[in-house]
mmCIF file of C-alpha atoms in Angstrom:
data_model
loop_
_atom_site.group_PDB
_atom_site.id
_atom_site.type_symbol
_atom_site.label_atom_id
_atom_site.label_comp_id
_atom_site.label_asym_id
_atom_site.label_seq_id
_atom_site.Cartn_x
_atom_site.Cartn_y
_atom_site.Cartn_z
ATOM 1 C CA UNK A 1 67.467 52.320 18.214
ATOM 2 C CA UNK A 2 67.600 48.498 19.035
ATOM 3 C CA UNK A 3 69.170 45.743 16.373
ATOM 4 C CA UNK A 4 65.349 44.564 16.161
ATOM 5 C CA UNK A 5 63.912 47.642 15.218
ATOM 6 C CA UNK A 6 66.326 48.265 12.549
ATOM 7 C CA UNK A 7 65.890 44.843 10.956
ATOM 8 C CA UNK A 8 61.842 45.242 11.284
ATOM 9 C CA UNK A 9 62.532 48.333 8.952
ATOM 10 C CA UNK A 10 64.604 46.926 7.038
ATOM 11 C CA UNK A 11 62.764 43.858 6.487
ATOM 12 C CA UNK A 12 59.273 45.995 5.715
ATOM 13 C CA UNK A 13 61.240 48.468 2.999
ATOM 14 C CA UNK A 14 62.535 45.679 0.890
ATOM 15 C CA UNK A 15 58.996 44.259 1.019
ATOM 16 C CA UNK A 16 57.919 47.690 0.084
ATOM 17 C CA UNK A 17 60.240 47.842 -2.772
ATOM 18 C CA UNK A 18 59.459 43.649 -3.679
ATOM 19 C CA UNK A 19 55.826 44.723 -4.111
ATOM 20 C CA UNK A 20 56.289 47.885 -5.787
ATOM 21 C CA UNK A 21 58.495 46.216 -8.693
ATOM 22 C CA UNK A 22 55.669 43.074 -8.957
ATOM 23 C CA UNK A 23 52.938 45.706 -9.294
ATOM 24 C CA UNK A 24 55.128 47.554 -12.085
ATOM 25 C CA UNK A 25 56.109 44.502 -12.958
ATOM 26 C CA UNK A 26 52.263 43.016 -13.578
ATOM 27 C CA UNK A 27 51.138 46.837 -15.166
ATOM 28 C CA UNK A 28 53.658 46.297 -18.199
ATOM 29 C CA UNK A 29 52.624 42.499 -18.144
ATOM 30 C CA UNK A 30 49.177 43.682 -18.571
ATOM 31 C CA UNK A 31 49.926 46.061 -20.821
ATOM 32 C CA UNK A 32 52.266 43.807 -22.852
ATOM 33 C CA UNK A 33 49.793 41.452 -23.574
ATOM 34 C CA UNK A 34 47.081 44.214 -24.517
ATOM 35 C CA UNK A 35 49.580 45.645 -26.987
ATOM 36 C CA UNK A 36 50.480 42.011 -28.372
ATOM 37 C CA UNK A 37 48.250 40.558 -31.511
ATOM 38 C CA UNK A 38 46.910 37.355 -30.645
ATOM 39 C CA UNK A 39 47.199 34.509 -33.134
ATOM 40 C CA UNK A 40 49.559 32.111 -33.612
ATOM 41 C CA UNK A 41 53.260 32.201 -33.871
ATOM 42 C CA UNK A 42 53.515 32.154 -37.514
ATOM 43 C CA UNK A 43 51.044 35.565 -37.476
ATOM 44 C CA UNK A 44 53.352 36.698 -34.982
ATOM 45 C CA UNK A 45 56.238 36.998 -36.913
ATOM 46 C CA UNK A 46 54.405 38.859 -39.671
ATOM 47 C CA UNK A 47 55.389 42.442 -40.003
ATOM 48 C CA UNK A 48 52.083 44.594 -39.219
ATOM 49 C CA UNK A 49 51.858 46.699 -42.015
ATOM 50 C CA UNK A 50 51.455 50.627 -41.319
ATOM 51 C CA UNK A 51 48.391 51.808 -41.915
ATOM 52 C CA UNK A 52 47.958 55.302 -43.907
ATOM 53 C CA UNK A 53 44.670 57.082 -44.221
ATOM 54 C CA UNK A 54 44.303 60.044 -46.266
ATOM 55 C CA UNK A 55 41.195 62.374 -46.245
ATOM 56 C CA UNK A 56 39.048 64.228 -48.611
ATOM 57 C CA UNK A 57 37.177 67.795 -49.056
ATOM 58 C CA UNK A 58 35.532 68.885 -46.801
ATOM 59 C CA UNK A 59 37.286 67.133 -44.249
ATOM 60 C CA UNK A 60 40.447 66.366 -41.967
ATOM 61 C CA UNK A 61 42.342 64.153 -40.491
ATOM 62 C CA UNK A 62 40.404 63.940 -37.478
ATOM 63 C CA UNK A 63 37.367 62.483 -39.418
ATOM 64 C CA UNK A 64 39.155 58.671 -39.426
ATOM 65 C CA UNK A 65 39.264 58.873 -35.698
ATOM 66 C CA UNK A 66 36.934 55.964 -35.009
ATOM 67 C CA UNK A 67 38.420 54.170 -37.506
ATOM 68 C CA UNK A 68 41.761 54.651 -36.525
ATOM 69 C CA UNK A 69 40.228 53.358 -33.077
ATOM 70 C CA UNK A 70 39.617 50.219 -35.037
ATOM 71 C CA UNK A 71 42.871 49.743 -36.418
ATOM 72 C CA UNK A 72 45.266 50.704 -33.194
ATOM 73 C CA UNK A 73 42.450 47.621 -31.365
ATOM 74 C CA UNK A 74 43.686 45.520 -34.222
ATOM 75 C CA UNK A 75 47.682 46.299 -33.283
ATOM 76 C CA UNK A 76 48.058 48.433 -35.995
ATOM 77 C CA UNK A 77 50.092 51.377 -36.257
ATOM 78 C CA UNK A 78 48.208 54.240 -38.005
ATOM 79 C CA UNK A 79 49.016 57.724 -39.411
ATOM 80 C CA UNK A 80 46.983 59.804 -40.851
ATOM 81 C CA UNK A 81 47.478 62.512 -43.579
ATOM 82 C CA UNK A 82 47.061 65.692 -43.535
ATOM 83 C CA UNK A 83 45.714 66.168 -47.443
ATOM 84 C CA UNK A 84 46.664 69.938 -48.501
ATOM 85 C CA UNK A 85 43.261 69.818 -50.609
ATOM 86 C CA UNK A 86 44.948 72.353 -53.676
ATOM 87 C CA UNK A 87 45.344 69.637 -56.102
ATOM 88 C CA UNK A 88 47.047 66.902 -57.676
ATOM 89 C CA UNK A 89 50.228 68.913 -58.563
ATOM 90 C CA UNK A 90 50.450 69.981 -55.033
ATOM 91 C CA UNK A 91 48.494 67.016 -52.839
ATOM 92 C CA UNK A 92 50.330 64.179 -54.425
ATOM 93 C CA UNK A 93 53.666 65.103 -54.069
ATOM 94 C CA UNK A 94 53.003 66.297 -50.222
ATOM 95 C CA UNK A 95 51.115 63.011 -49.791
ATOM 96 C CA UNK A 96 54.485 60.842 -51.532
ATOM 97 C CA UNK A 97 56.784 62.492 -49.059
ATOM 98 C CA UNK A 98 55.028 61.163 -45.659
ATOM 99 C CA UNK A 99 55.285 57.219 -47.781
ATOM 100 C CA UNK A 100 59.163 57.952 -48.000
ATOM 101 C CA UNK A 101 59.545 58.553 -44.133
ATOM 102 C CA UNK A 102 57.764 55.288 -43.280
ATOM 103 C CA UNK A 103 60.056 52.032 -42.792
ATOM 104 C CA UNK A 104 58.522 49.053 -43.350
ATOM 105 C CA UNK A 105 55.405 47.763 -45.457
ATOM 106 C CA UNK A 106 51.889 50.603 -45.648
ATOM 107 C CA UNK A 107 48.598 50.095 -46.630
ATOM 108 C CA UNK A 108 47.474 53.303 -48.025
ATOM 109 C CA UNK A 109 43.711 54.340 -47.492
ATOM 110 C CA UNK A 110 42.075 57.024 -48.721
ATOM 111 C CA UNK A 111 38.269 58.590 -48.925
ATOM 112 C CA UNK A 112 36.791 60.941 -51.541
ATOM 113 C CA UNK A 113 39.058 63.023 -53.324
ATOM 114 C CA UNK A 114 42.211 61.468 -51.561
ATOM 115 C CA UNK A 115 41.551 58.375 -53.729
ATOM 116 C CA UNK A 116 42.338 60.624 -56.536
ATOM 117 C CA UNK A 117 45.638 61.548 -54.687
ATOM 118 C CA UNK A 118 46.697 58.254 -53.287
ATOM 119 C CA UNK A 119 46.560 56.914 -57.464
ATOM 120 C CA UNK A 120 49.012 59.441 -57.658
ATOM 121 C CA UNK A 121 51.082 59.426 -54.937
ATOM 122 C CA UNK A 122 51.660 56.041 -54.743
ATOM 123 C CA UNK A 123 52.900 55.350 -58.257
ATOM 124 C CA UNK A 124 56.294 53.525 -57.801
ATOM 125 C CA UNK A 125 56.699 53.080 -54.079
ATOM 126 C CA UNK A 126 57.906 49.921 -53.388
ATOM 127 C CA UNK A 127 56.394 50.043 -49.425
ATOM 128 C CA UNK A 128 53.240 50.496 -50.380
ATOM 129 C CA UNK A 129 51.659 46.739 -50.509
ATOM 130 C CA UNK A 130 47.787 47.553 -51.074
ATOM 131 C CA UNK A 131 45.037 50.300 -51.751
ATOM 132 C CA UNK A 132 42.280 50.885 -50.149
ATOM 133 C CA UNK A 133 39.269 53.186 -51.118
ATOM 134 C CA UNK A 134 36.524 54.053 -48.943
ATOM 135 C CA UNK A 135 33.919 56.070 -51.187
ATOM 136 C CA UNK A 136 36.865 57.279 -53.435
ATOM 137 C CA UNK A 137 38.221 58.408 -56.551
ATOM 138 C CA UNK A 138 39.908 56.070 -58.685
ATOM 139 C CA UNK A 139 40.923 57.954 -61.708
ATOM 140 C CA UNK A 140 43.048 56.846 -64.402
ATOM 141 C CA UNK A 141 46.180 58.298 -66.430
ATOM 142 C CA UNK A 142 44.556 61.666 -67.822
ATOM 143 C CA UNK A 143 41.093 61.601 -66.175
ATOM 144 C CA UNK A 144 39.445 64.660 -63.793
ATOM 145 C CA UNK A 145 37.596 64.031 -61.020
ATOM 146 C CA UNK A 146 35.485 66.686 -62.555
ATOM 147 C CA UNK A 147 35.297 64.208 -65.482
ATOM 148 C CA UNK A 148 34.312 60.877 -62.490
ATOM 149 C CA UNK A 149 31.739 62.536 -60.459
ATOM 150 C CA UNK A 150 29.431 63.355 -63.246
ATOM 151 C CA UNK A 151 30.111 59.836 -65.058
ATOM 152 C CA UNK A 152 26.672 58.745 -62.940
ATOM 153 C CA UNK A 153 23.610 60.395 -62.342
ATOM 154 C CA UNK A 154 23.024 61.084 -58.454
ATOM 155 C CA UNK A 155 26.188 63.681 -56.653
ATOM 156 C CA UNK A 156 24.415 66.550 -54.941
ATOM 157 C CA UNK A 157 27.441 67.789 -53.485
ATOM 158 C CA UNK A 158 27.251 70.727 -55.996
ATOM 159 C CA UNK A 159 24.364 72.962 -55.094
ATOM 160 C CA UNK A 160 25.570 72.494 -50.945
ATOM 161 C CA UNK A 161 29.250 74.266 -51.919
ATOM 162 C CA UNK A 162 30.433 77.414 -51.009
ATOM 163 C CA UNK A 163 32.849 78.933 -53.174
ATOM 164 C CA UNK A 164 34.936 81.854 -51.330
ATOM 165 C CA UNK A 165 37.684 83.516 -53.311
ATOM 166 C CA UNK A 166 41.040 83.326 -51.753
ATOM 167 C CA UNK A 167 44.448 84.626 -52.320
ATOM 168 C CA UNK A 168 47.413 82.415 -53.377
ATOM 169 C CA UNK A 169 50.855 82.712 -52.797
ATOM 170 C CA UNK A 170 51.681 83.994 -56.320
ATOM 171 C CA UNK A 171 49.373 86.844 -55.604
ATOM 172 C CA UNK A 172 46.163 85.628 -57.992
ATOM 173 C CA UNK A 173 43.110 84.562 -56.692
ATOM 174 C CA UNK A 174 41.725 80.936 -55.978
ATOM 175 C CA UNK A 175 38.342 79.652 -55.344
ATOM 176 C CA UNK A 176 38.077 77.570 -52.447
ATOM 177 C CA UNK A 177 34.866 75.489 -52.039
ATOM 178 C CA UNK A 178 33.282 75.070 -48.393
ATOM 179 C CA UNK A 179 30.605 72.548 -47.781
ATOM 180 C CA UNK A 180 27.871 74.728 -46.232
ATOM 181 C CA UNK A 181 25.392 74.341 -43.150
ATOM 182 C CA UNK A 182 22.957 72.735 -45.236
ATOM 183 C CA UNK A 183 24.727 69.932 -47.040
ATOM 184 C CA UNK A 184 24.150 67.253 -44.661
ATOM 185 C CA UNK A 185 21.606 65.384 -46.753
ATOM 186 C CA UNK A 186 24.327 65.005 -49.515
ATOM 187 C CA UNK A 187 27.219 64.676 -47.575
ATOM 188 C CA UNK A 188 26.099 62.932 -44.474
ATOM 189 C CA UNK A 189 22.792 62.014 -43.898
ATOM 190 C CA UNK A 190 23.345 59.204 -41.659
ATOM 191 C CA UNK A 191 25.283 60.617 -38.464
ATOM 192 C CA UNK A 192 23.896 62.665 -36.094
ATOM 193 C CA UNK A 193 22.576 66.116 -36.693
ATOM 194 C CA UNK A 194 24.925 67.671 -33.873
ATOM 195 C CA UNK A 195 28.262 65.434 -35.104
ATOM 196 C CA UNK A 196 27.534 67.189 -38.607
ATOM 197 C CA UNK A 197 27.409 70.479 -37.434
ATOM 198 C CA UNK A 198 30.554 69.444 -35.445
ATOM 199 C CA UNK A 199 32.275 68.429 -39.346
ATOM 200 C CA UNK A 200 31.215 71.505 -41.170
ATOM 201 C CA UNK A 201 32.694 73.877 -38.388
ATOM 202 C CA UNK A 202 36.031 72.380 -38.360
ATOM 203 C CA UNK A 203 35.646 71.478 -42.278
ATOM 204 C CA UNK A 204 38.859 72.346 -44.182
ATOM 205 C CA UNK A 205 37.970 73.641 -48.047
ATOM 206 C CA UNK A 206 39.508 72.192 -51.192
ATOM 207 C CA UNK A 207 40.776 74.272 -54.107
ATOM 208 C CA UNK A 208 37.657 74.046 -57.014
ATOM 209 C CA UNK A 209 40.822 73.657 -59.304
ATOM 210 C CA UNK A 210 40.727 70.434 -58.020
ATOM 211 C CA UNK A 211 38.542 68.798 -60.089
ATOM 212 C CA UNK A 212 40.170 70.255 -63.357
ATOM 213 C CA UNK A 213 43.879 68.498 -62.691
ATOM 214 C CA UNK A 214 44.389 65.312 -65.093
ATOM 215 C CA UNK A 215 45.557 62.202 -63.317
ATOM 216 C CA UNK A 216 49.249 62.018 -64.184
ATOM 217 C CA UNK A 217 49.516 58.354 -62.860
ATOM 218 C CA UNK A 218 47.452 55.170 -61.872
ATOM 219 C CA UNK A 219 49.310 53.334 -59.128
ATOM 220 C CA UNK A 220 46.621 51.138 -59.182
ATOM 221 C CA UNK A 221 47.519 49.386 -62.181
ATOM 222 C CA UNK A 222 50.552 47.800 -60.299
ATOM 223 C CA UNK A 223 49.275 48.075 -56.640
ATOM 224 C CA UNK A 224 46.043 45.659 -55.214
ATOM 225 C CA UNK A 225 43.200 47.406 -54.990
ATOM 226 C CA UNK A 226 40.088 47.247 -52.103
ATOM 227 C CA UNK A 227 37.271 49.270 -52.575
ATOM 228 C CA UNK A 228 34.036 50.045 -50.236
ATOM 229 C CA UNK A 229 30.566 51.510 -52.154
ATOM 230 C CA UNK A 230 28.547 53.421 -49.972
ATOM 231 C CA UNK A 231 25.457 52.185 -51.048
ATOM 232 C CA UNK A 232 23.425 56.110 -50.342
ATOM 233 C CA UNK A 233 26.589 58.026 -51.139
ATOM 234 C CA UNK A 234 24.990 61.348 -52.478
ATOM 235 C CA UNK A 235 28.359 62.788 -53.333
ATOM 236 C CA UNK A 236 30.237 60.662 -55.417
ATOM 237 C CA UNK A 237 27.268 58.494 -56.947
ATOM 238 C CA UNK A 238 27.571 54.738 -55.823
ATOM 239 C CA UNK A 239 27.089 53.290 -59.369
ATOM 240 C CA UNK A 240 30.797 55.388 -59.871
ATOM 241 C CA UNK A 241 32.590 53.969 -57.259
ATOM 242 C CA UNK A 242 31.266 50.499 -58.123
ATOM 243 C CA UNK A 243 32.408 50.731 -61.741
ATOM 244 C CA UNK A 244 36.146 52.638 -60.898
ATOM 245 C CA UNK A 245 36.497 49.641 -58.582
ATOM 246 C CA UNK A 246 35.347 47.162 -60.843
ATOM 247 C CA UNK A 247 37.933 49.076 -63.830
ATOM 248 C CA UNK A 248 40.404 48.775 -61.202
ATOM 249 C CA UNK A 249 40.522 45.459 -60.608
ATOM 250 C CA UNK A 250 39.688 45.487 -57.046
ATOM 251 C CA UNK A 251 40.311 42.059 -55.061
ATOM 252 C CA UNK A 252 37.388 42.727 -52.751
ATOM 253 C CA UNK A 253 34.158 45.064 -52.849
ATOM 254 C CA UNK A 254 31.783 45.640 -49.786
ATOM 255 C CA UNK A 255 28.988 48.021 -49.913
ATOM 256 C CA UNK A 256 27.187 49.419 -47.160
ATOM 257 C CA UNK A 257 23.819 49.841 -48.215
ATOM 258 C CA UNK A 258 22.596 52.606 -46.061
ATOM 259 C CA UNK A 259 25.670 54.730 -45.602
ATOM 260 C CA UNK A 260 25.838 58.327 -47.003
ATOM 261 C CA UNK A 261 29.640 59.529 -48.210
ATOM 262 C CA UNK A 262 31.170 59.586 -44.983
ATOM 263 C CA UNK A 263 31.076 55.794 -44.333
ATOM 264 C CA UNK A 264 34.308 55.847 -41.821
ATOM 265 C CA UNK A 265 32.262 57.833 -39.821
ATOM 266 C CA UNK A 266 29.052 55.805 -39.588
ATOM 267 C CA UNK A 267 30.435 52.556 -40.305
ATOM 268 C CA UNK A 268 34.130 52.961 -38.970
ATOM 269 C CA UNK A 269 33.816 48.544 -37.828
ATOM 270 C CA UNK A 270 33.481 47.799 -41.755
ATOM 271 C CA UNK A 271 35.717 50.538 -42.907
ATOM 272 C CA UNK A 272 38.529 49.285 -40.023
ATOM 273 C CA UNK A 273 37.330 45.354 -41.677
ATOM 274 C CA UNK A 274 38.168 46.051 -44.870
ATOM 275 C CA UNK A 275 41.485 47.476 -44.323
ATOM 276 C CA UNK A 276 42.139 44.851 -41.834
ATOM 277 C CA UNK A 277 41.657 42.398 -45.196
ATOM 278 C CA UNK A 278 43.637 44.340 -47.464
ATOM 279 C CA UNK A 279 46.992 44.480 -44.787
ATOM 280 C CA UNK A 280 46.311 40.579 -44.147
ATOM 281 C CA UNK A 281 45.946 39.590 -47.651
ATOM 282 C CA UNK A 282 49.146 41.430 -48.660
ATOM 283 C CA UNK A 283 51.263 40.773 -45.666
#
């Protein structure tokens, strides 16, 4: 092999390797600056709170999905809760230990009956800087949401759910109540026929029981509160969420006019805005 040969391959594999560390090199760039909140430098140095969204009956986790999409656009870091749905003796302390594994500041979220268990749950943590419901609970010390929901004329939820008898771990029997095929008009009238049918397969039941366990806390009272009304909510009656808001003191209140109980899944922008308010305002 000649000297000049040699030196032409050497020459062309340390261009090979120049270009293959600038392309790597403008991929993180890229990817850097995607992941980076814009703003200014003071913003910068604000610690991003970490978002926490807790679900309802009927539901799971998977149903804050576009709103989580939302958030993680935003730079936020999100989790979301998986809600055992058997009750405030149960739900609340399950819901307490996933706040006590996250460093750092949270905004805690929750929709329908996981408003009743965030009140709970959240009672005394420190990291937990601000509350936001989404078509929620808001109970205070003593109340039932059995108690909340018929406060105000208007929840249909009742007729549209299932109850199937279940087995619990102490051997007696529990009523578990399923949202059935027809309860779109009351639970979720405004997505798509074939998305609800989607939610009601996967659905995960709560525990009837539910809605007979007294509120045992109000973190609330010490914690600032955001609140959304979904203006054709036909589960948890809108004048209810407007007045539980109002009782707790909420800083801000948006309504949706036309959305049915499961706003974050018609309206995840506003849902993902109002969050977005509560982390700035208390970061």
């Amino acid at each position: 092999m000649s000297s000049d040969v040699s030196r032409r391959q050497v020459l062309a594999a340390g261009a090979a390797v120049a270009g293959a560390a600038a392309l790597v090199g403008g991929v993180a760039g890229t990817a850097d600056a995607a992941a980076a909140p814009a703003g200014t430098g003071e913003e910068k140095s604000k610690v991003k709170p970490t978002i926490v969204l807790v679900h309802g009956g009927y539901a799971d986790s998977s149903c804050w999905n576009a709103t989580i999409k939302e958030l993680q656009y935003k730079g936020y870091t999100t989790v979301s809760g998986s809600n055992p749905l058997r009750g405030i003796p149960t739900d609340a302390p399950y819901i307490a230990s996933l706040l006590d594994s996250i460093s750092g500041p949270v905004v805690l979220v929750a929709h329908s009956m996981g408003g009743t268990v965030i009140t709970n749950a959240a009672a005394g943590k420190s990291n937990v800087k601000a509350l936001v419901y989404v078509a929620a609970f808001v109970p205070d010390v003593g109340e039932t949401q059995g108690e909340l929901i018929t406060k105000f004329p208007g929840s249909e939820v009742e007729p549209v759910s299932v109850p199937v008898p279940y087995t619990k771990a102490d051997g007696t029997t529990g009523i578990d109540l399923y949202l059935s095929k027809d309860g779109q008009a009351a639970f979720a009238a405004d997505i798509p026929t074939a998305d609800f049918n989607v939610l009601q397969a996967t659905q995960r039941p709560f525990d009837a029981d539910s809605f007979t366990f007294p509120t045992t806390a109000a973190a609330w009272k010490t914690i600032p509160v955001w609140g959304l009304v979904a203006g054709q909510d036909k589960a948890i009656p809108p004048a209810c969420e407007r007045w539980m808001y109002n009782r707790a003191n909420a800083r801000k209140i948006v309504e949706v006019p036309g959305s049915s109980h499961v706003v974050m899944l018609s309206h995840p922008r506003i849902v993902a805005g109002l969050i977005d308010d509560a982390a700035k305002a208390t970061s």
